[in-house]
């Protein structure tokens, strides 16, 4: 696990953007695994700036996002599709209709949707770099702390702590969807390269546990210790607590 401790959120975002940009530069038709949440927003802004300046081309890039609330309409401003359009896809020269993929929060058959998503990732050649955040409880995607973790992409319930954490984006905790579709641990671990962004004191404990090398399903991020190409980019607040 490679670790970069950056001074602040802005530096973390710039560093992470440079890592993702290097993958796109080396392989213009690469497959990006993307994440939502407040942490990667600064990185997406920087990637869009590089695109605007003509330094980075997304015309052949394909993306697969980690997760989506379920059920939720794509047009709902709380959906992760809406978030990705607003924070990245509408600001870069990506082929949004054909090359950006999220789990469909409107799918009638959630299990079929999830199985098809794993197949589509494989058919695209697998994920070249997966961007991850980390929940206050150590979740990655919506793989929540639990005795068993699930390999394939699947429908899952959200823990109380995640509903509470995500309620800041909603009028109240009652409005946070109680379920989601999420990439399972298998497609995440199969990504050729992983970059995790970690910002703020609230992530200190789970970050330090992951960096300690321990592996426990009670902190799903610790399983990244089993992957051989993980780059963690954090800020000093997350690192020092
Ligand atoms: P955050 O979420 O970036 O909004 O803190 C991270 C996550 O839950 O994975």
PDB file of C-alpha atoms in Angstrom, residues 53-228:
ATOM      1  CA  UNK A  53      -7.245  22.940 -20.809  1.00  0.00           C
ATOM      2  CA  UNK A  54      -6.777  20.215 -23.431  1.00  0.00           C
ATOM      3  CA  UNK A  55      -4.403  18.212 -21.221  1.00  0.00           C
ATOM      4  CA  UNK A  56      -6.630  15.200 -20.725  1.00  0.00           C
ATOM      5  CA  UNK A  57      -8.967  13.460 -23.166  1.00  0.00           C
ATOM      6  CA  UNK A  58     -11.973  11.436 -21.972  1.00  0.00           C
ATOM      7  CA  UNK A  59     -13.389  10.697 -25.437  1.00  0.00           C
ATOM      8  CA  UNK A  60     -12.534   6.980 -25.255  1.00  0.00           C
ATOM      9  CA  UNK A  61     -12.695   6.522 -21.477  1.00  0.00           C
ATOM     10  CA  UNK A  62     -15.342   4.212 -20.014  1.00  0.00           C
ATOM     11  CA  UNK A  63     -16.580   4.498 -16.432  1.00  0.00           C
ATOM     12  CA  UNK A  64     -18.360   2.210 -13.979  1.00  0.00           C
ATOM     13  CA  UNK A  65     -19.520   3.654 -10.675  1.00  0.00           C
ATOM     14  CA  UNK A  66     -19.382   1.782  -7.406  1.00  0.00           C
ATOM     15  CA  UNK A  67     -22.956   2.088  -6.266  1.00  0.00           C
ATOM     16  CA  UNK A  68     -26.398   3.662  -6.463  1.00  0.00           C
ATOM     17  CA  UNK A  69     -29.252   4.031  -4.028  1.00  0.00           C
ATOM     18  CA  UNK A  70     -32.161   1.632  -4.565  1.00  0.00           C
ATOM     19  CA  UNK A  71     -34.784   2.351  -5.504  1.00  0.00           C
ATOM     20  CA  UNK A  72     -34.161   5.828  -6.886  1.00  0.00           C
ATOM     21  CA  UNK A  73     -34.881   7.572 -10.170  1.00  0.00           C
ATOM     22  CA  UNK A  74     -31.821   8.634 -12.186  1.00  0.00           C
ATOM     23  CA  UNK A  75     -33.379  12.111 -12.433  1.00  0.00           C
ATOM     24  CA  UNK A  76     -33.637  12.436  -8.631  1.00  0.00           C
ATOM     25  CA  UNK A  77     -31.072  15.068  -7.478  1.00  0.00           C
ATOM     26  CA  UNK A  78     -30.066  12.626  -4.704  1.00  0.00           C
ATOM     27  CA  UNK A  79     -29.185   9.866  -7.156  1.00  0.00           C
ATOM     28  CA  UNK A  80     -25.572   9.052  -7.771  1.00  0.00           C
ATOM     29  CA  UNK A  81     -26.241   9.312 -11.527  1.00  0.00           C
ATOM     30  CA  UNK A  82     -27.266  12.919 -10.966  1.00  0.00           C
ATOM     31  CA  UNK A  83     -24.175  13.509  -8.789  1.00  0.00           C
ATOM     32  CA  UNK A  84     -21.800  12.110 -11.410  1.00  0.00           C
ATOM     33  CA  UNK A  85     -23.386  14.078 -14.248  1.00  0.00           C
ATOM     34  CA  UNK A  86     -23.149  17.305 -12.282  1.00  0.00           C
ATOM     35  CA  UNK A  87     -19.698  16.826 -10.747  1.00  0.00           C
ATOM     36  CA  UNK A  88     -17.894  15.202 -13.668  1.00  0.00           C
ATOM     37  CA  UNK A  89     -19.614  13.849 -16.762  1.00  0.00           C
ATOM     38  CA  UNK A  90     -21.281  17.119 -17.839  1.00  0.00           C
ATOM     39  CA  UNK A  91     -17.921  18.904 -17.477  1.00  0.00           C
ATOM     40  CA  UNK A  92     -15.708  16.650 -19.616  1.00  0.00           C
ATOM     41  CA  UNK A  93     -15.691  15.319 -23.197  1.00  0.00           C
ATOM     42  CA  UNK A  94     -16.849  11.825 -22.229  1.00  0.00           C
ATOM     43  CA  UNK A  95     -19.440   9.938 -24.319  1.00  0.00           C
ATOM     44  CA  UNK A  96     -21.993  10.090 -21.529  1.00  0.00           C
ATOM     45  CA  UNK A  97     -24.686   8.035 -23.254  1.00  0.00           C
ATOM     46  CA  UNK A  98     -22.488   5.087 -24.199  1.00  0.00           C
ATOM     47  CA  UNK A  99     -19.454   5.133 -21.930  1.00  0.00           C
ATOM     48  CA  UNK A 100     -20.673   6.089 -18.432  1.00  0.00           C
ATOM     49  CA  UNK A 101     -22.293   3.341 -16.382  1.00  0.00           C
ATOM     50  CA  UNK A 102     -24.037   3.284 -13.047  1.00  0.00           C
ATOM     51  CA  UNK A 103     -26.145   0.583 -11.481  1.00  0.00           C
ATOM     52  CA  UNK A 104     -29.761   1.334 -12.388  1.00  0.00           C
ATOM     53  CA  UNK A 105     -31.685   2.438  -9.313  1.00  0.00           C
ATOM     54  CA  UNK A 106     -34.908   2.013 -11.295  1.00  0.00           C
ATOM     55  CA  UNK A 107     -34.290  -1.644 -12.288  1.00  0.00           C
ATOM     56  CA  UNK A 108     -37.320  -3.854 -11.611  1.00  0.00           C
ATOM     57  CA  UNK A 109     -35.073  -6.858 -10.937  1.00  0.00           C
ATOM     58  CA  UNK A 110     -32.177  -5.764  -8.700  1.00  0.00           C
ATOM     59  CA  UNK A 111     -30.425  -9.147  -8.776  1.00  0.00           C
ATOM     60  CA  UNK A 112     -30.453  -9.286 -12.573  1.00  0.00           C
ATOM     61  CA  UNK A 113     -29.194  -5.697 -12.732  1.00  0.00           C
ATOM     62  CA  UNK A 114     -26.270  -6.517 -10.436  1.00  0.00           C
ATOM     63  CA  UNK A 115     -25.310  -9.714 -12.289  1.00  0.00           C
ATOM     64  CA  UNK A 116     -25.403  -7.855 -15.619  1.00  0.00           C
ATOM     65  CA  UNK A 117     -23.193  -5.091 -14.172  1.00  0.00           C
ATOM     66  CA  UNK A 118     -20.425  -7.530 -13.199  1.00  0.00           C
ATOM     67  CA  UNK A 119     -20.626  -9.114 -16.664  1.00  0.00           C
ATOM     68  CA  UNK A 120     -20.434  -5.702 -18.340  1.00  0.00           C
ATOM     69  CA  UNK A 121     -17.312  -4.757 -16.352  1.00  0.00           C
ATOM     70  CA  UNK A 122     -15.657  -7.998 -17.392  1.00  0.00           C
ATOM     71  CA  UNK A 123     -16.705  -7.539 -21.022  1.00  0.00           C
ATOM     72  CA  UNK A 124     -15.159  -4.051 -20.942  1.00  0.00           C
ATOM     73  CA  UNK A 125     -11.859  -5.667 -19.970  1.00  0.00           C
ATOM     74  CA  UNK A 126     -12.017  -5.029 -16.201  1.00  0.00           C
ATOM     75  CA  UNK A 127     -11.343  -1.865 -14.248  1.00  0.00           C
ATOM     76  CA  UNK A 128      -7.947  -0.215 -14.808  1.00  0.00           C
ATOM     77  CA  UNK A 129      -8.173   2.078 -11.789  1.00  0.00           C
ATOM     78  CA  UNK A 130     -10.840   2.111  -9.106  1.00  0.00           C
ATOM     79  CA  UNK A 131     -11.389   5.316  -7.147  1.00  0.00           C
ATOM     80  CA  UNK A 132     -12.569   4.719  -3.586  1.00  0.00           C
ATOM     81  CA  UNK A 133     -13.652   6.811  -0.648  1.00  0.00           C
ATOM     82  CA  UNK A 134     -14.012   5.282   2.785  1.00  0.00           C
ATOM     83  CA  UNK A 135     -16.999   5.524   5.108  1.00  0.00           C
ATOM     84  CA  UNK A 136     -16.624   6.608   8.728  1.00  0.00           C
ATOM     85  CA  UNK A 137     -17.279   2.933   9.471  1.00  0.00           C
ATOM     86  CA  UNK A 138     -14.775   1.619   6.904  1.00  0.00           C
ATOM     87  CA  UNK A 139     -17.262   0.810   4.158  1.00  0.00           C
ATOM     88  CA  UNK A 140     -16.137   0.864   0.526  1.00  0.00           C
ATOM     89  CA  UNK A 141     -18.953   1.329  -1.948  1.00  0.00           C
ATOM     90  CA  UNK A 142     -21.858   0.146   0.169  1.00  0.00           C
ATOM     91  CA  UNK A 143     -19.977  -2.890   1.431  1.00  0.00           C
ATOM     92  CA  UNK A 144     -20.824  -2.222   5.058  1.00  0.00           C
ATOM     93  CA  UNK A 145     -19.026  -3.720   8.076  1.00  0.00           C
ATOM     94  CA  UNK A 146     -20.443  -7.176   8.683  1.00  0.00           C
ATOM     95  CA  UNK A 147     -19.313 -10.726   9.533  1.00  0.00           C
ATOM     96  CA  UNK A 148     -19.686 -11.890   5.935  1.00  0.00           C
ATOM     97  CA  UNK A 149     -18.819  -9.589   3.061  1.00  0.00           C
ATOM     98  CA  UNK A 150     -20.318 -10.315  -0.351  1.00  0.00           C
ATOM     99  CA  UNK A 151     -18.167 -10.886  -3.458  1.00  0.00           C
ATOM    100  CA  UNK A 152     -20.424 -10.137  -6.408  1.00  0.00           C
ATOM    101  CA  UNK A 153     -22.285  -6.896  -7.030  1.00  0.00           C
ATOM    102  CA  UNK A 154     -25.499  -7.031  -5.010  1.00  0.00           C
ATOM    103  CA  UNK A 155     -28.396  -5.264  -3.336  1.00  0.00           C
ATOM    104  CA  UNK A 156     -27.705  -4.365   0.283  1.00  0.00           C
ATOM    105  CA  UNK A 157     -29.193  -2.552   3.259  1.00  0.00           C
ATOM    106  CA  UNK A 158     -27.449   0.547   4.615  1.00  0.00           C
ATOM    107  CA  UNK A 159     -26.289   0.569   8.223  1.00  0.00           C
ATOM    108  CA  UNK A 160     -27.675   3.142  10.656  1.00  0.00           C
ATOM    109  CA  UNK A 161     -24.285   4.896  10.756  1.00  0.00           C
ATOM    110  CA  UNK A 162     -24.219   5.281   6.959  1.00  0.00           C
ATOM    111  CA  UNK A 163     -27.819   6.536   6.876  1.00  0.00           C
ATOM    112  CA  UNK A 164     -26.834   9.037   9.559  1.00  0.00           C
ATOM    113  CA  UNK A 165     -23.640  10.099   7.684  1.00  0.00           C
ATOM    114  CA  UNK A 166     -25.499  10.488   4.372  1.00  0.00           C
ATOM    115  CA  UNK A 167     -28.436  12.346   5.919  1.00  0.00           C
ATOM    116  CA  UNK A 168     -26.384  15.550   5.541  1.00  0.00           C
ATOM    117  CA  UNK A 169     -27.295  15.466   1.863  1.00  0.00           C
ATOM    118  CA  UNK A 170     -31.038  15.019   2.590  1.00  0.00           C
ATOM    119  CA  UNK A 171     -33.706  17.017   4.453  1.00  0.00           C
ATOM    120  CA  UNK A 172     -33.705  14.338   7.184  1.00  0.00           C
ATOM    121  CA  UNK A 173     -32.393  10.836   7.921  1.00  0.00           C
ATOM    122  CA  UNK A 174     -35.887   9.469   7.142  1.00  0.00           C
ATOM    123  CA  UNK A 175     -35.424  10.461   3.508  1.00  0.00           C
ATOM    124  CA  UNK A 176     -32.173   8.541   2.994  1.00  0.00           C
ATOM    125  CA  UNK A 177     -32.925   5.381   0.958  1.00  0.00           C
ATOM    126  CA  UNK A 178     -32.470   2.275   3.117  1.00  0.00           C
ATOM    127  CA  UNK A 179     -31.059   0.126   0.323  1.00  0.00           C
ATOM    128  CA  UNK A 180     -28.488   0.379  -2.419  1.00  0.00           C
ATOM    129  CA  UNK A 181     -26.966  -1.605  -5.243  1.00  0.00           C
ATOM    130  CA  UNK A 182     -23.216  -1.867  -4.827  1.00  0.00           C
ATOM    131  CA  UNK A 183     -20.226  -3.399  -6.501  1.00  0.00           C
ATOM    132  CA  UNK A 184     -19.241  -6.280  -4.255  1.00  0.00           C
ATOM    133  CA  UNK A 185     -15.777  -6.879  -2.881  1.00  0.00           C
ATOM    134  CA  UNK A 186     -14.855  -9.042  -5.906  1.00  0.00           C
ATOM    135  CA  UNK A 187     -15.032  -6.459  -8.694  1.00  0.00           C
ATOM    136  CA  UNK A 188     -13.303  -3.927  -6.421  1.00  0.00           C
ATOM    137  CA  UNK A 189     -10.465  -6.308  -5.607  1.00  0.00           C
ATOM    138  CA  UNK A 190     -10.147  -7.298  -9.278  1.00  0.00           C
ATOM    139  CA  UNK A 191      -9.407  -3.699 -10.306  1.00  0.00           C
ATOM    140  CA  UNK A 192      -5.828  -3.550 -11.590  1.00  0.00           C
ATOM    141  CA  UNK A 193      -5.095  -0.434  -9.570  1.00  0.00           C
ATOM    142  CA  UNK A 194      -6.924   1.194  -6.660  1.00  0.00           C
ATOM    143  CA  UNK A 195      -6.710   4.758  -5.387  1.00  0.00           C
ATOM    144  CA  UNK A 196      -8.379   5.621  -2.103  1.00  0.00           C
ATOM    145  CA  UNK A 197      -9.008   9.238  -1.053  1.00  0.00           C
ATOM    146  CA  UNK A 198      -9.365   9.972   2.647  1.00  0.00           C
ATOM    147  CA  UNK A 199     -10.097  13.389   4.123  1.00  0.00           C
ATOM    148  CA  UNK A 200     -10.932  14.718   7.563  1.00  0.00           C
ATOM    149  CA  UNK A 201     -10.636  13.714  11.214  1.00  0.00           C
ATOM    150  CA  UNK A 202     -13.774  11.553  11.045  1.00  0.00           C
ATOM    151  CA  UNK A 203     -11.872   9.025   8.914  1.00  0.00           C
ATOM    152  CA  UNK A 204      -8.792   8.864  11.178  1.00  0.00           C
ATOM    153  CA  UNK A 205      -9.658   5.682  13.080  1.00  0.00           C
ATOM    154  CA  UNK A 206     -10.683   3.583  10.065  1.00  0.00           C
ATOM    155  CA  UNK A 207      -7.720   4.889   8.037  1.00  0.00           C
ATOM    156  CA  UNK A 208      -5.233   3.976  10.751  1.00  0.00           C
ATOM    157  CA  UNK A 209      -6.772   0.543  11.173  1.00  0.00           C
ATOM    158  CA  UNK A 210      -6.419  -0.072   7.432  1.00  0.00           C
ATOM    159  CA  UNK A 211      -2.809   1.172   7.422  1.00  0.00           C
ATOM    160  CA  UNK A 212      -1.966  -1.100  10.373  1.00  0.00           C
ATOM    161  CA  UNK A 213      -2.250  -4.074   8.003  1.00  0.00           C
ATOM    162  CA  UNK A 214      -4.944  -5.852   9.991  1.00  0.00           C
ATOM    163  CA  UNK A 215      -7.695  -7.477   7.913  1.00  0.00           C
ATOM    164  CA  UNK A 216     -11.232  -7.582   9.252  1.00  0.00           C
ATOM    165  CA  UNK A 217     -14.660  -7.630   7.638  1.00  0.00           C
ATOM    166  CA  UNK A 218     -15.702  -5.192  10.396  1.00  0.00           C
ATOM    167  CA  UNK A 219     -13.694  -2.595   8.442  1.00  0.00           C
ATOM    168  CA  UNK A 220     -14.126  -3.591   4.780  1.00  0.00           C
ATOM    169  CA  UNK A 221     -11.390  -1.180   3.642  1.00  0.00           C
ATOM    170  CA  UNK A 222      -8.819  -3.327   5.457  1.00  0.00           C
ATOM    171  CA  UNK A 223      -9.288  -6.004   2.778  1.00  0.00           C
ATOM    172  CA  UNK A 224      -7.375  -3.684   0.453  1.00  0.00           C
ATOM    173  CA  UNK A 225      -4.286  -4.976   2.269  1.00  0.00           C
ATOM    174  CA  UNK A 226      -4.735  -8.087   0.089  1.00  0.00           C
ATOM    175  CA  UNK A 227      -4.406  -6.055  -3.146  1.00  0.00           C
ATOM    176  CA  UNK A 228      -0.952  -5.361  -4.546  1.00  0.00           C
TER     177      UNK A 228
END
